[in-house]
Short mmCIF file of C-alpha atoms in Angstrom, two decimals:
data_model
loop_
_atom_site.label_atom_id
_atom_site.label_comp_id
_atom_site.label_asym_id
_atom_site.label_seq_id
_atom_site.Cartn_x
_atom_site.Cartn_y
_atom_site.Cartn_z
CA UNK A 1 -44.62 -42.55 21.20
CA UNK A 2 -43.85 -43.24 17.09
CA UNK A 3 -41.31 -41.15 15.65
CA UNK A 4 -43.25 -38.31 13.37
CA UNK A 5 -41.39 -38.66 9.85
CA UNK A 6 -40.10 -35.12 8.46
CA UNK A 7 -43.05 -35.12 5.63
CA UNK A 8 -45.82 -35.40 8.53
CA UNK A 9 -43.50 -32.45 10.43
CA UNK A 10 -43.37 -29.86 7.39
CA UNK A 11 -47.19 -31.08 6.84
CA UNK A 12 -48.42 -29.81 10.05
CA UNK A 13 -46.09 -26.77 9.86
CA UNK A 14 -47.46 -25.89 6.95
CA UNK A 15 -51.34 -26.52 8.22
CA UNK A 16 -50.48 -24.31 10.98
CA UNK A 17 -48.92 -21.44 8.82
CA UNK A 18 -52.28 -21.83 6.48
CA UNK A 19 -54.42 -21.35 9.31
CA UNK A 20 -52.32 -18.69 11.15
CA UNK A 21 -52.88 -16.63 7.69
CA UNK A 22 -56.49 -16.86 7.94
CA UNK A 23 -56.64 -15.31 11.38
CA UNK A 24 -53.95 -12.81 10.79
CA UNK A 25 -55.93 -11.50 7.74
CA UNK A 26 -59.05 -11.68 9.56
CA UNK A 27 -58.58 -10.24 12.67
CA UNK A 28 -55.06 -8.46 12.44
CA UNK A 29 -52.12 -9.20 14.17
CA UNK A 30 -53.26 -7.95 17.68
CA UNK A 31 -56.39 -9.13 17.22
CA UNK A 32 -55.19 -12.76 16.23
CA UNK A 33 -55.06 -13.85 20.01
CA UNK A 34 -53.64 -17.37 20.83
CA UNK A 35 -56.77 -18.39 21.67
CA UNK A 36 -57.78 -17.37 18.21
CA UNK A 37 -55.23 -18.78 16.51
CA UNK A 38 -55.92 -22.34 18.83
CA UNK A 39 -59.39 -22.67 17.25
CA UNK A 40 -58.61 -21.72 14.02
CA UNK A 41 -55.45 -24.10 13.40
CA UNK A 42 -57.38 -26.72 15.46
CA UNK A 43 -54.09 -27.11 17.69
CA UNK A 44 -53.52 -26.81 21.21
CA UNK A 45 -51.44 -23.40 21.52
CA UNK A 46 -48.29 -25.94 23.01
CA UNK A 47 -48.64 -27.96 19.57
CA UNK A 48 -48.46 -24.50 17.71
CA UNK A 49 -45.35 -23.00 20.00
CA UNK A 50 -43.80 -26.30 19.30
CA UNK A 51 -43.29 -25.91 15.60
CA UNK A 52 -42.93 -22.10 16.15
CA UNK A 53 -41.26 -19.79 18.55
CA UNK A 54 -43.35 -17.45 19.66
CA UNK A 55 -46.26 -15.35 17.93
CA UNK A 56 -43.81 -12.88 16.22
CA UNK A 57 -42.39 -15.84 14.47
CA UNK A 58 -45.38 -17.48 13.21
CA UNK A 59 -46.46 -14.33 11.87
CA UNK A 60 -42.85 -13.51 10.05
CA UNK A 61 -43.36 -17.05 8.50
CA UNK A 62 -46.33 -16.58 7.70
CA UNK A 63 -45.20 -13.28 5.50
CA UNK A 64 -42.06 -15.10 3.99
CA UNK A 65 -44.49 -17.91 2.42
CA UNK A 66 -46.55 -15.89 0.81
CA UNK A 67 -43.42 -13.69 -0.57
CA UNK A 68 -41.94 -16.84 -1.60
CA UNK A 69 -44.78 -17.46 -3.63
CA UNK A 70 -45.45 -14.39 -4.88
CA UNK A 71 -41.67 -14.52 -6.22
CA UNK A 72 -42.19 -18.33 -7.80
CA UNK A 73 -44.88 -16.90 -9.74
CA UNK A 74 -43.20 -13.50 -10.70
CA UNK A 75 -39.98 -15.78 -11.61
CA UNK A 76 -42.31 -17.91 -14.33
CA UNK A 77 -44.94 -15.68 -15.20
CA UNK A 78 -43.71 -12.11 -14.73
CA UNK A 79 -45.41 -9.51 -12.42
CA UNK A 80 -48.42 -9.05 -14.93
CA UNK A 81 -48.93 -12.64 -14.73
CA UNK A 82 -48.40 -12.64 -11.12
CA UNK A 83 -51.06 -10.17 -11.12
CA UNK A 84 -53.38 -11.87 -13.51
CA UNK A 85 -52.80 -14.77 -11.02
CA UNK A 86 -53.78 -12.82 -8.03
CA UNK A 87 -57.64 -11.86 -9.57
CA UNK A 88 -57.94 -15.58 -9.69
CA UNK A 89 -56.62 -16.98 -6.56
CA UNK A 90 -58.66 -15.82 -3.63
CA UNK A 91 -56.25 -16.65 -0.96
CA UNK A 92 -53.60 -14.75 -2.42
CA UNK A 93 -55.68 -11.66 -3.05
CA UNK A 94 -55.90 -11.59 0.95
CA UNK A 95 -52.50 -10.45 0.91
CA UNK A 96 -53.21 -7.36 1.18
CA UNK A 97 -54.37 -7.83 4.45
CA UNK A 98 -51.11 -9.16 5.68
CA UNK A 99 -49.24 -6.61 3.59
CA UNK A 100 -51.07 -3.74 5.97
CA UNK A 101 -50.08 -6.04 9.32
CA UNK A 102 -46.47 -5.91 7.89
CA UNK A 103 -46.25 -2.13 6.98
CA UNK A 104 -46.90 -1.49 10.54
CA UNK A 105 -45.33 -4.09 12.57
CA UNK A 106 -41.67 -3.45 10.51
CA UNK A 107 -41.36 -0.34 12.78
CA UNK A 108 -41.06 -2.48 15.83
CA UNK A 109 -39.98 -6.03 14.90
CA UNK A 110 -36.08 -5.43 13.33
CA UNK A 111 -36.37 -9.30 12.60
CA UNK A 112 -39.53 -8.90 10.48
CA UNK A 113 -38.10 -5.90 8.80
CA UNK A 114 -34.54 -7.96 7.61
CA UNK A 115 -36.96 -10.61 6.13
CA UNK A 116 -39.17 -8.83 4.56
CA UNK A 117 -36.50 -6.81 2.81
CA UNK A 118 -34.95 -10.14 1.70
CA UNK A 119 -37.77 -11.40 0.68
CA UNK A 120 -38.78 -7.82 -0.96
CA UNK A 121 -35.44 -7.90 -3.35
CA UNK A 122 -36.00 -11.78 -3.95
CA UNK A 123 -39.17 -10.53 -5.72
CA UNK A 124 -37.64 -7.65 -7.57
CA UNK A 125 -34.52 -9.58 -8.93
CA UNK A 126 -37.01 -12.35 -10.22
CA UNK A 127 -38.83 -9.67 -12.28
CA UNK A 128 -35.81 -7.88 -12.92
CA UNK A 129 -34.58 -11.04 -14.04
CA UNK A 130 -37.30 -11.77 -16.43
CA UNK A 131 -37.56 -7.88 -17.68
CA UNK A 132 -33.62 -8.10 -18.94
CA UNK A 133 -34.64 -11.03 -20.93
CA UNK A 134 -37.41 -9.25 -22.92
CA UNK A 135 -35.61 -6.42 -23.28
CA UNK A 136 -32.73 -8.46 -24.89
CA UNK A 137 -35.32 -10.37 -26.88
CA UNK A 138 -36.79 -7.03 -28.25
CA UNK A 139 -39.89 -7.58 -26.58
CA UNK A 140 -40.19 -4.52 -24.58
CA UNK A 141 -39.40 -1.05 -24.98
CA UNK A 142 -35.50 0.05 -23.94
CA UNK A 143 -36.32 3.64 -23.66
CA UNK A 144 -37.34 3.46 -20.58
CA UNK A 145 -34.73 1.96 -17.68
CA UNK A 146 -35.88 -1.43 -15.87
CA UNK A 147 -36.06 -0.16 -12.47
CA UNK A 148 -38.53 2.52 -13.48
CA UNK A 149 -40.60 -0.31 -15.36
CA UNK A 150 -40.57 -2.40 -12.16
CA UNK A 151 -41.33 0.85 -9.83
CA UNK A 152 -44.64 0.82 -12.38
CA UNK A 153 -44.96 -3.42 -12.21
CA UNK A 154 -44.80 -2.49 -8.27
CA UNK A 155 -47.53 0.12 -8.09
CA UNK A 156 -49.80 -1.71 -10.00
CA UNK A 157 -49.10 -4.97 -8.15
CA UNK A 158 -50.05 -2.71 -4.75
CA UNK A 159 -52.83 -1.36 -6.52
CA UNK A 160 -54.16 -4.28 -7.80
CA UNK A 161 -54.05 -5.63 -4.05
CA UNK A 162 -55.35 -2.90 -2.37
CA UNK A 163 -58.56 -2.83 -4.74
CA UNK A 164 -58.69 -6.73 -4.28
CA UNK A 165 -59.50 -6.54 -0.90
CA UNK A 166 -62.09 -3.89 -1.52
CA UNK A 167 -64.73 -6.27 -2.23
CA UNK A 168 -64.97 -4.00 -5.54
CA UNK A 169 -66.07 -5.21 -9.19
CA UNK A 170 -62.78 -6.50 -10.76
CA UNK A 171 -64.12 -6.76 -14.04
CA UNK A 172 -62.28 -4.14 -15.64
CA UNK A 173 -58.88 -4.82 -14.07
CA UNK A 174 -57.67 -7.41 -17.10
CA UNK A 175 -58.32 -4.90 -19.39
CA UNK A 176 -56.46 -2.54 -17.46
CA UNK A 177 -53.37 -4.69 -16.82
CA UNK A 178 -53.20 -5.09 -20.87
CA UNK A 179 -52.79 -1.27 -20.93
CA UNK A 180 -50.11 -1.58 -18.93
CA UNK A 181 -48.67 -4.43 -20.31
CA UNK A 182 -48.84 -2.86 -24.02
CA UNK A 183 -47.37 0.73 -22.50
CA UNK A 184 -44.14 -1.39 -21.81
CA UNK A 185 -43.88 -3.45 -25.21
CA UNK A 186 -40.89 -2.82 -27.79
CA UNK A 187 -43.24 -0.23 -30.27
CA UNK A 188 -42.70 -3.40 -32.71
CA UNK A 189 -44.62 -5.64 -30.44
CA UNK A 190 -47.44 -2.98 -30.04
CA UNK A 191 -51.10 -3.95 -30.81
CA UNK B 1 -69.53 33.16 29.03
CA UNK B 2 -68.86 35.05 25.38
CA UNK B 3 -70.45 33.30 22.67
CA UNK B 4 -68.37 31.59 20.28
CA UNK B 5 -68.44 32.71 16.49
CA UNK B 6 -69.30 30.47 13.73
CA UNK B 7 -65.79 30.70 12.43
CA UNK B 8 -64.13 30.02 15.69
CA UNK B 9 -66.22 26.91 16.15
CA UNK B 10 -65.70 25.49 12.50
CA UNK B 11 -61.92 26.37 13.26
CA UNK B 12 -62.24 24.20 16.54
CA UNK B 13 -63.66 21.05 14.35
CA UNK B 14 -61.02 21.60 11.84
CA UNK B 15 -58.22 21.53 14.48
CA UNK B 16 -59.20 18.52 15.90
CA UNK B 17 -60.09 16.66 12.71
CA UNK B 18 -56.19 17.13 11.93
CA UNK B 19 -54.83 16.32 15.02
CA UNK B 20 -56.86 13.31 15.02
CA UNK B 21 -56.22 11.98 11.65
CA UNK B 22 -52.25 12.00 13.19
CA UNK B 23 -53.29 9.59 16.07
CA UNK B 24 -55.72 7.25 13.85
CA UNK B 25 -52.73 7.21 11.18
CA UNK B 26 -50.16 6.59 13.90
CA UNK B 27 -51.95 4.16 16.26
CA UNK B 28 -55.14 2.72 14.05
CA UNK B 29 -58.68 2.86 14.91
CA UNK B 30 -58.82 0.62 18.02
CA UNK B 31 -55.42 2.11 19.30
CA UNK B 32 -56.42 5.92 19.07
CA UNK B 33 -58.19 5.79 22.85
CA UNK B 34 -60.03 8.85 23.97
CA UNK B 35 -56.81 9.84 26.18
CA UNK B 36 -54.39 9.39 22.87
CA UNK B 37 -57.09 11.56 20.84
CA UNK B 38 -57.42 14.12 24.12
CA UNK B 39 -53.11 14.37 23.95
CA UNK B 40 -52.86 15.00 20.56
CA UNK B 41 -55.66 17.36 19.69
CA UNK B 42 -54.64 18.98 23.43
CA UNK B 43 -58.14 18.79 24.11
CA UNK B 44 -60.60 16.89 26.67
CA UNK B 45 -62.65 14.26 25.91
CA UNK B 46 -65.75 16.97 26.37
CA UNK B 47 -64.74 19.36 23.96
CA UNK B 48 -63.61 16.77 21.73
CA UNK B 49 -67.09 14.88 22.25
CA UNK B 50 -68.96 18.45 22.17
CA UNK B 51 -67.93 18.52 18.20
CA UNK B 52 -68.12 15.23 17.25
CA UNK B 53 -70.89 12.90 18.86
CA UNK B 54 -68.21 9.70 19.30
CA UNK B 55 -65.04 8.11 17.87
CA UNK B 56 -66.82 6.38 15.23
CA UNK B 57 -68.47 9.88 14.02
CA UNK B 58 -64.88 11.29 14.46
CA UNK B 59 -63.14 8.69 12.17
CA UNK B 60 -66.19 8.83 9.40
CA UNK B 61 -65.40 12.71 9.35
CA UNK B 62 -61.59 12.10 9.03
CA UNK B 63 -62.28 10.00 6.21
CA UNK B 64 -64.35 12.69 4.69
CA UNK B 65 -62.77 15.10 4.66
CA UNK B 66 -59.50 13.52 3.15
CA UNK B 67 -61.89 12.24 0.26
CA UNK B 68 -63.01 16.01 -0.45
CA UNK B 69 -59.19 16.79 -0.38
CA UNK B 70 -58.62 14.49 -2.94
CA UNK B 71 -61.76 14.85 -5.05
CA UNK B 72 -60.70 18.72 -5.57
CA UNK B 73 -57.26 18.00 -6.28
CA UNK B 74 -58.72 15.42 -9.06
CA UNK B 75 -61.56 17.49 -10.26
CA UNK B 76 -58.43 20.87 -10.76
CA UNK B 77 -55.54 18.53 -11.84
CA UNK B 78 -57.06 15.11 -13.14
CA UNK B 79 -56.01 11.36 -11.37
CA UNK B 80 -52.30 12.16 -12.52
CA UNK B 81 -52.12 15.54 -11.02
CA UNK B 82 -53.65 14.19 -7.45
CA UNK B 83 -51.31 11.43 -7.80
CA UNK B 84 -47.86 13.80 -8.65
CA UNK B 85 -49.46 16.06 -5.77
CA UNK B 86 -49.45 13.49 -2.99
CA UNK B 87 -45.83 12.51 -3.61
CA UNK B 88 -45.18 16.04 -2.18
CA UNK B 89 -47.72 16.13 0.49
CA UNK B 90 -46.83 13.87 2.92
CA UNK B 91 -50.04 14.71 5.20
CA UNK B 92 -52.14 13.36 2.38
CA UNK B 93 -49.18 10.52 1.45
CA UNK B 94 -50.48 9.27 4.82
CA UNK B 95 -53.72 9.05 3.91
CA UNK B 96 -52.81 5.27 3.15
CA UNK B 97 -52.93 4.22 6.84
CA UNK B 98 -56.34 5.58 7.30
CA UNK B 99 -57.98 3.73 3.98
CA UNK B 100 -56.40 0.66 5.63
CA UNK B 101 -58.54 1.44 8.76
CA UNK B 102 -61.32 2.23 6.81
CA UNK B 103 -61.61 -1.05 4.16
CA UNK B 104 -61.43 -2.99 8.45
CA UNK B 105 -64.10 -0.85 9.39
CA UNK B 106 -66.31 -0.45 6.73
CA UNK B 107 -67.48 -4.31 7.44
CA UNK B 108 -68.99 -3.43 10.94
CA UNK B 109 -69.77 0.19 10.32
CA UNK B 110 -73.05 0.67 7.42
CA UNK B 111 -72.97 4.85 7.91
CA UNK B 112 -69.05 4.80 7.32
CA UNK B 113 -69.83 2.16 4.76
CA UNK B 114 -72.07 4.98 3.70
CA UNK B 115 -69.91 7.34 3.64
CA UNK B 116 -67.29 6.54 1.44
CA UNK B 117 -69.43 4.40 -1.08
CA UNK B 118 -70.36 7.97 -1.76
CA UNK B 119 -67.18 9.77 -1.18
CA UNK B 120 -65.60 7.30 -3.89
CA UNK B 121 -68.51 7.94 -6.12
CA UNK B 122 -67.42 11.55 -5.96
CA UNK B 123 -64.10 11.09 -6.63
CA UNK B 124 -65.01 8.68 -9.38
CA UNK B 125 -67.16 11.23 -10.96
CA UNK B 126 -64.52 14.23 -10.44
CA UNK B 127 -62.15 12.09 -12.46
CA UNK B 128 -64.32 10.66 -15.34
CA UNK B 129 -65.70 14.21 -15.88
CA UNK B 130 -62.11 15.15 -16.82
CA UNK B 131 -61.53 12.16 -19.02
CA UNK B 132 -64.73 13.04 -20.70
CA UNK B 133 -63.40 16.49 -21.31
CA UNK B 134 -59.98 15.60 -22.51
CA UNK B 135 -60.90 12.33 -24.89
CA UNK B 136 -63.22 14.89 -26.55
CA UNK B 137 -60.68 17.65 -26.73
CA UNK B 138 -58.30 14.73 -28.87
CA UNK B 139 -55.85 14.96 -26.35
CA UNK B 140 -56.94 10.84 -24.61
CA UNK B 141 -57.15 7.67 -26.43
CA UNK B 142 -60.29 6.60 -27.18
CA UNK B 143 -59.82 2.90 -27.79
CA UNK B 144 -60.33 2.81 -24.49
CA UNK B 145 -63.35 3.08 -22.36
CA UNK B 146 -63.59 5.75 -19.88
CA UNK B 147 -64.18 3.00 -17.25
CA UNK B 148 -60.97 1.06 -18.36
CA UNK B 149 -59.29 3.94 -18.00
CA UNK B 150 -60.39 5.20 -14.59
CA UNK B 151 -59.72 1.80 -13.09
CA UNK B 152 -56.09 1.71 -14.68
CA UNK B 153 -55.79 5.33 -12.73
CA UNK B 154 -57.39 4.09 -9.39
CA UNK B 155 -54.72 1.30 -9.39
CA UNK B 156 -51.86 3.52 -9.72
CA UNK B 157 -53.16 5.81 -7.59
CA UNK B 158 -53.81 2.75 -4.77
CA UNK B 159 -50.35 1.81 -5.91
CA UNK B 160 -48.71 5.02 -4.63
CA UNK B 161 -50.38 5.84 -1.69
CA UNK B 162 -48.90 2.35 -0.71
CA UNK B 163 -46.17 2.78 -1.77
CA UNK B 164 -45.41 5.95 0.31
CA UNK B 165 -45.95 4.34 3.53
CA UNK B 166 -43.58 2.08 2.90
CA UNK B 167 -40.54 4.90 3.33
CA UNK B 168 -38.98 3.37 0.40
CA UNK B 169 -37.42 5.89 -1.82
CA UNK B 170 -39.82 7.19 -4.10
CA UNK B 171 -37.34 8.92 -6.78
CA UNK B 172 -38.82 6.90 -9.98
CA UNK B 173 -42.20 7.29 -8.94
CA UNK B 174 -42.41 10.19 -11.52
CA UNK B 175 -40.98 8.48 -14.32
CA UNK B 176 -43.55 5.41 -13.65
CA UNK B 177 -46.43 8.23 -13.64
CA UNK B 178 -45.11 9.46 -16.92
CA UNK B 179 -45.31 6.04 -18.94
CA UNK B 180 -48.96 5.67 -17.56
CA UNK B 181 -50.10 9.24 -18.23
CA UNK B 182 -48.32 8.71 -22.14
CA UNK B 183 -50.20 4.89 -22.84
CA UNK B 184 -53.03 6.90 -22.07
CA UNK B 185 -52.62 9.49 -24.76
CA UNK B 186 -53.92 9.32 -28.03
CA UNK B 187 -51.51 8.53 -30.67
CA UNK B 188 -51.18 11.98 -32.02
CA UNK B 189 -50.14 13.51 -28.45
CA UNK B 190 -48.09 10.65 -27.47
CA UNK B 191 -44.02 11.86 -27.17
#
């Protein structure tokens, strides 16, 4: 049998974590049964339980790519351009789907909890990151502390997720994200 | 057998509506079984069945009446005042895990679908009627559509109710709500 080179490893890895999403957005966690998750990755479930442990694993990975793209983005873009990025990339705007999966399975999977958290304060030190240097640039307002102007980044992010997956018109949700952007500008840097 | 008064029998539904909001919150749809719903309302499946004609009528009533909760609270206090309310109401902070049920369940279920296309409409209406009221009174922007505006306020208010069943600490929620509810002023009544 040929030796399968580390790319074509991470490759696959990264088909099956693609295709895992899918079904975990689709059908849930519980509902995401290996059988389900065989015809949707196209794998066999010992090619899927190769690359990853067991179902809770797959599923934790699953959660930690997305966060670790969600915190790329936040890192070179900010959370309102996170957010702008979210109304235009479909597959990301399912994350509210896994988000909901998550909320619930924390309370039972300690492993899944530490990860998320991790990955949770990764994303807030990236924007908390980028927030400092506006503020020293005199871009946004100092009145207000950074943590409560991420707590407000946050809920919007959530909201912005939770109305995503609502099937609902977005077309007024730019124009509401430059409210929110403006409310946080340096009153010099005001429209 | 005595008969039962109209009071006593509204009483009845009421009593089980709550209890069974607790086990769809707690377990989700497909994990509240009839024997879960008969242990928490600490009633049998026939009296249970006797108000409501099955789970799915049970769940679209839930929802309901949640919605009419909330559409009073923002027709008396506005979006901001609902929104300030539920961080001290943690029955309604719950209310999260149900619209997570109900955005699943609205995609197999037309009269739930229904249901809350109208129950949001309501809400929406509650809300805007306000805005109306206070852009005319001077004391909103008006740079602004109404529309913009009531989307900015369903975001935050998705945002929260998110954000609560998390069990992360909630102590600058307040200060968040108060930068919204002030980029929403009009200049003159801005701090």
């Amino acid at each position: 049998m040929p030796k399968v080179s580390e790319t074509d490893l991470s490759e696959r890895r990264t088909d099956i974590l693609r295709s895992a999403r899918t079904c975990f957005v689709t059908h849930g966690y519980d509902g995401a049964t290996v059988s389900r998750l065989e015809k949707e990755t196209g794998k066999s479930r010992g090619a899927i339980f190769h690359h990853f442990r067991n179902k809770e694993t797959l599923f934790r990975e699953v959660a930690h790519r997305d966060m670790v793209r969600m915190t790329d983005l936040a890192g070179s873009r900010g959370m309102i351009g996170l957010i702008r990025h979210l109304l235009e990339d479909p597959e990301l705007a399912e994350w509210w789907g896994l988000r909901v999966e998550i909320t619930r399975r924390i309370r039972h999977d300690d492993q899944l909890r530490e990860v998320w958290e991790q990955d949770q304060n990764a994303l807030r030190a990236a924007v908390t990151e980028r927030l400092e240097e506006q503020r020293q640039s005199g871009r946004l307002r100092t009145d207000i502390s950074t943590a409560t102007t991420l707590q407000l980044l946050e809920l919007v992010l959530e909201g912005v997720m939770a109305h995503l997956v609502s099937d609902r018109e977005s077309g007024l949700l730019p124009e509401a994200l430059d409210i929110v952007e403006q409310s946080l500008r340096s009153t010099e840097n005001r429209d």
